[in-house]
PDB file of C-alpha atoms in Angstrom:
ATOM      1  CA  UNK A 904     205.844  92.566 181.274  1.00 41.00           C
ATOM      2  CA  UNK A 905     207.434  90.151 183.677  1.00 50.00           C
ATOM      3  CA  UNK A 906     207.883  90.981 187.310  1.00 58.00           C
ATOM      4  CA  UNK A 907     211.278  90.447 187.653  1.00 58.00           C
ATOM      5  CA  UNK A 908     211.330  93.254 184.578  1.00 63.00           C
ATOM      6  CA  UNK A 909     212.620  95.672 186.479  1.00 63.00           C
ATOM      7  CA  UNK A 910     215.752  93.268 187.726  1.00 67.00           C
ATOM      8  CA  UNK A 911     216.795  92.188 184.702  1.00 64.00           C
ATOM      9  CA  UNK A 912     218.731  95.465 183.500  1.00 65.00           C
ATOM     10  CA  UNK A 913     221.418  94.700 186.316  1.00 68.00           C
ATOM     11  CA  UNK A 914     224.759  92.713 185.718  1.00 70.00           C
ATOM     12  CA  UNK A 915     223.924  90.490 189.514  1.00 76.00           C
ATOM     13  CA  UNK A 916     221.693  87.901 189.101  1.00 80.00           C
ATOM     14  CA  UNK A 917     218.342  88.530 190.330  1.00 82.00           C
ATOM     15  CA  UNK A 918     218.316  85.630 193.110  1.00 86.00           C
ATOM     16  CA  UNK A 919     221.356  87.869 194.568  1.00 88.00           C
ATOM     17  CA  UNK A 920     219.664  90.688 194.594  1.00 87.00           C
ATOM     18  CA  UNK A 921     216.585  89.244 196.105  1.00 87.00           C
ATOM     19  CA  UNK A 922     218.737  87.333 198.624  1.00 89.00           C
ATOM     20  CA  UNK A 923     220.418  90.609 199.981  1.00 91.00           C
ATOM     21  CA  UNK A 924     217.406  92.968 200.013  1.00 89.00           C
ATOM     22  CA  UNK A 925     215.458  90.111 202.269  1.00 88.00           C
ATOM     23  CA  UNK A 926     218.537  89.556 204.602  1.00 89.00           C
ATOM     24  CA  UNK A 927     218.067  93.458 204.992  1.00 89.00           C
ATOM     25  CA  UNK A 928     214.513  93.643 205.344  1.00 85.00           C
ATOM     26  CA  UNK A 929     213.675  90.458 207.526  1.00 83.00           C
ATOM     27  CA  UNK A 930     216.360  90.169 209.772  1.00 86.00           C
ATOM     28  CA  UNK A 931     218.090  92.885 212.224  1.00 86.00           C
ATOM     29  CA  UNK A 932     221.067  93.814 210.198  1.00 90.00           C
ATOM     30  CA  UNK A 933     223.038  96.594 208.685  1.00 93.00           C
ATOM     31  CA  UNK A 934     223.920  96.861 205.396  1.00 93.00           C
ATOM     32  CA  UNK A 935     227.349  95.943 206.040  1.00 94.00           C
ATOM     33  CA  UNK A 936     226.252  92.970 208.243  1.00 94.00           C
ATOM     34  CA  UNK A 937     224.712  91.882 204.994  1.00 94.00           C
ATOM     35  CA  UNK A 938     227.759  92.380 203.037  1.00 94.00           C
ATOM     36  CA  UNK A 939     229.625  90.660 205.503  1.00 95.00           C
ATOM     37  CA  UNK A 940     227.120  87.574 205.090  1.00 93.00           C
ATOM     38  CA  UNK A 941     226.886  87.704 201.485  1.00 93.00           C
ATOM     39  CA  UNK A 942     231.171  88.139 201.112  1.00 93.00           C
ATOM     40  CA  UNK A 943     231.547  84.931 203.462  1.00 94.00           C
ATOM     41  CA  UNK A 944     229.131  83.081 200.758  1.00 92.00           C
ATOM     42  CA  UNK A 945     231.386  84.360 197.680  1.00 92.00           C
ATOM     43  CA  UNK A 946     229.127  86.994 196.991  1.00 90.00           C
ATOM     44  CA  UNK A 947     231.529  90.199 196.348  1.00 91.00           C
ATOM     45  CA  UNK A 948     229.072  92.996 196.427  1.00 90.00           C
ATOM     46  CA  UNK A 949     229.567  96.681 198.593  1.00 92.00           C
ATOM     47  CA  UNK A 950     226.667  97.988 201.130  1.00 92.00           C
ATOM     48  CA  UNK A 951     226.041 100.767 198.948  1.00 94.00           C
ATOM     49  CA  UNK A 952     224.882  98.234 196.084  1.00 90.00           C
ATOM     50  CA  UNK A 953     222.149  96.501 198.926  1.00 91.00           C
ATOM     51  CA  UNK A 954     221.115 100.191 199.922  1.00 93.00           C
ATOM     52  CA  UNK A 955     220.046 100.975 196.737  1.00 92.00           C
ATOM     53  CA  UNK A 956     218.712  97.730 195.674  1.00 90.00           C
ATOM     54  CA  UNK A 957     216.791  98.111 198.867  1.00 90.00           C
ATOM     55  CA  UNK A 958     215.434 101.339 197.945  1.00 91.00           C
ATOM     56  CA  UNK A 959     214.918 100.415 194.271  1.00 90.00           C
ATOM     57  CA  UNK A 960     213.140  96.673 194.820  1.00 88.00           C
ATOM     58  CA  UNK A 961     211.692  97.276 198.493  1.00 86.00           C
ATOM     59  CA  UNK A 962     208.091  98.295 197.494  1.00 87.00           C
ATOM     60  CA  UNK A 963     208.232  95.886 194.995  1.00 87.00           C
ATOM     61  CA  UNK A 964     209.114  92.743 196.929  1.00 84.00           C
ATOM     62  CA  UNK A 965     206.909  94.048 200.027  1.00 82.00           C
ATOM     63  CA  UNK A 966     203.878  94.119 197.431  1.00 86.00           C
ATOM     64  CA  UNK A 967     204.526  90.576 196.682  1.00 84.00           C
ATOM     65  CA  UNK A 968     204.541  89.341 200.121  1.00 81.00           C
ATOM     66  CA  UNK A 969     201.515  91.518 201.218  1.00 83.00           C
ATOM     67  CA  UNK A 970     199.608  90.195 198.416  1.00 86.00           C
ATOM     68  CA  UNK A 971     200.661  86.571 198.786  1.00 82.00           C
ATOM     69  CA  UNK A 972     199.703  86.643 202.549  1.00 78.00           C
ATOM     70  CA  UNK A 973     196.278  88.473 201.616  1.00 77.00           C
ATOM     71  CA  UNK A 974     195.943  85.096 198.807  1.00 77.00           C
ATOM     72  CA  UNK A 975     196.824  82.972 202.211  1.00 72.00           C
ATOM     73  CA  UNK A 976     194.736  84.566 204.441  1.00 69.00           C
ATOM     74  CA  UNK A 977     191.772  84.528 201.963  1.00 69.00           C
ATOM     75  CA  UNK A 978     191.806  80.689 201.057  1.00 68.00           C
ATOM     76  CA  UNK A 979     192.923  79.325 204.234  1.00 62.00           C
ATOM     77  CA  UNK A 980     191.045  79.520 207.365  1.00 65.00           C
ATOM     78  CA  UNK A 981     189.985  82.752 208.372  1.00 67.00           C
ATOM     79  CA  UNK A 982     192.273  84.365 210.741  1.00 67.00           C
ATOM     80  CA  UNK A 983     191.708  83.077 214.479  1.00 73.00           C
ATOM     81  CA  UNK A 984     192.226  84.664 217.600  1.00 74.00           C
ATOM     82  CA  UNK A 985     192.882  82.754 221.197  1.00 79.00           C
ATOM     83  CA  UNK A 986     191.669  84.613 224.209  1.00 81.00           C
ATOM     84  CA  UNK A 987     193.706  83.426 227.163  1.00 80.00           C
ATOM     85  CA  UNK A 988     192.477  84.510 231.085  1.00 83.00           C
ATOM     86  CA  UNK A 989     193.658  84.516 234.205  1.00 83.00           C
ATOM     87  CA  UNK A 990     194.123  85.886 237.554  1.00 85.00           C
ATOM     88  CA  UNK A 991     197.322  87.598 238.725  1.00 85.00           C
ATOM     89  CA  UNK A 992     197.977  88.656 242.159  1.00 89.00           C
ATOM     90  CA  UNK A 993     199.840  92.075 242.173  1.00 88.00           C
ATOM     91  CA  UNK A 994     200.381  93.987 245.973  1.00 92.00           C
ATOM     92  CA  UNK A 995     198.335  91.245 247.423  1.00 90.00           C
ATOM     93  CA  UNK A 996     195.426  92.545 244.700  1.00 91.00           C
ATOM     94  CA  UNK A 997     193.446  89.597 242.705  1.00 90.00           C
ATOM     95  CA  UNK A 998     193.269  91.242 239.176  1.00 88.00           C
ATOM     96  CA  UNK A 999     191.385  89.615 235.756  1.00 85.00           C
ATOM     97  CA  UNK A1000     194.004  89.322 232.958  1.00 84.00           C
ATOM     98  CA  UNK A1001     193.039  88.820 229.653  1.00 82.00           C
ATOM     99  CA  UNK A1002     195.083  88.469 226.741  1.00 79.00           C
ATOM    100  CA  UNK A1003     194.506  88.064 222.831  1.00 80.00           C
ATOM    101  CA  UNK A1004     197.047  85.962 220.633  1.00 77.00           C
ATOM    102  CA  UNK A1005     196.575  85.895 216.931  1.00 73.00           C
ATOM    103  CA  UNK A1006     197.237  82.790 215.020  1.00 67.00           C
ATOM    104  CA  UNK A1007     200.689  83.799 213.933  1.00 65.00           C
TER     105      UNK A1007
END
């Protein structure tokens, strides 16, 4: 079985549906924001169609990106973290700062 199996039952192409379930997902916006978005692209779809494509494909396209950022994460380097210190006055008080930035 393929993994776009589940997709291919459904009249919209898959790219669409991919498209507006990621619009949803990665960026702030409502589901009529994304309708909006996809109508001004000559994509005719209604919010209620990305709501349930969200709730139907969600898990399935949030495995995929977990696992291909595990794959990343594995054969790249290993993930690095910066430690970045410093002194910062506060009521006429010298305080130590520290503060720990991943890689991303």
């Amino acid at each position: 079985m393929t993994k776009d199996a589940p997709i291919k039952y459904f009249r919209t192409c898959r790219e669409i549906i991919r498209l507006a379930v990621m619009m949803y997902v990665r960026f702030p916006l409502s589901l009529r924001n994304v309708e909006d978005l996809l109508h001004e692209r000559g994509i005719d779809i209604s919010h209620e169609s990305v709501r349930f494509w969200w709730q139907r494909f969600g898990p399935m396209f949030d495995a995929e990106i977990r696992k291909k950022r595990a794959e990343c994460l594995r054969s790249g380097p290993q993930w690095q973290w910066h430690l970045d210190e410093m002194f910062v006055k506060i009521n006429g008080e010298r305080h130590y700062l520290w503060r720990a930035v991943d890689h991303e």
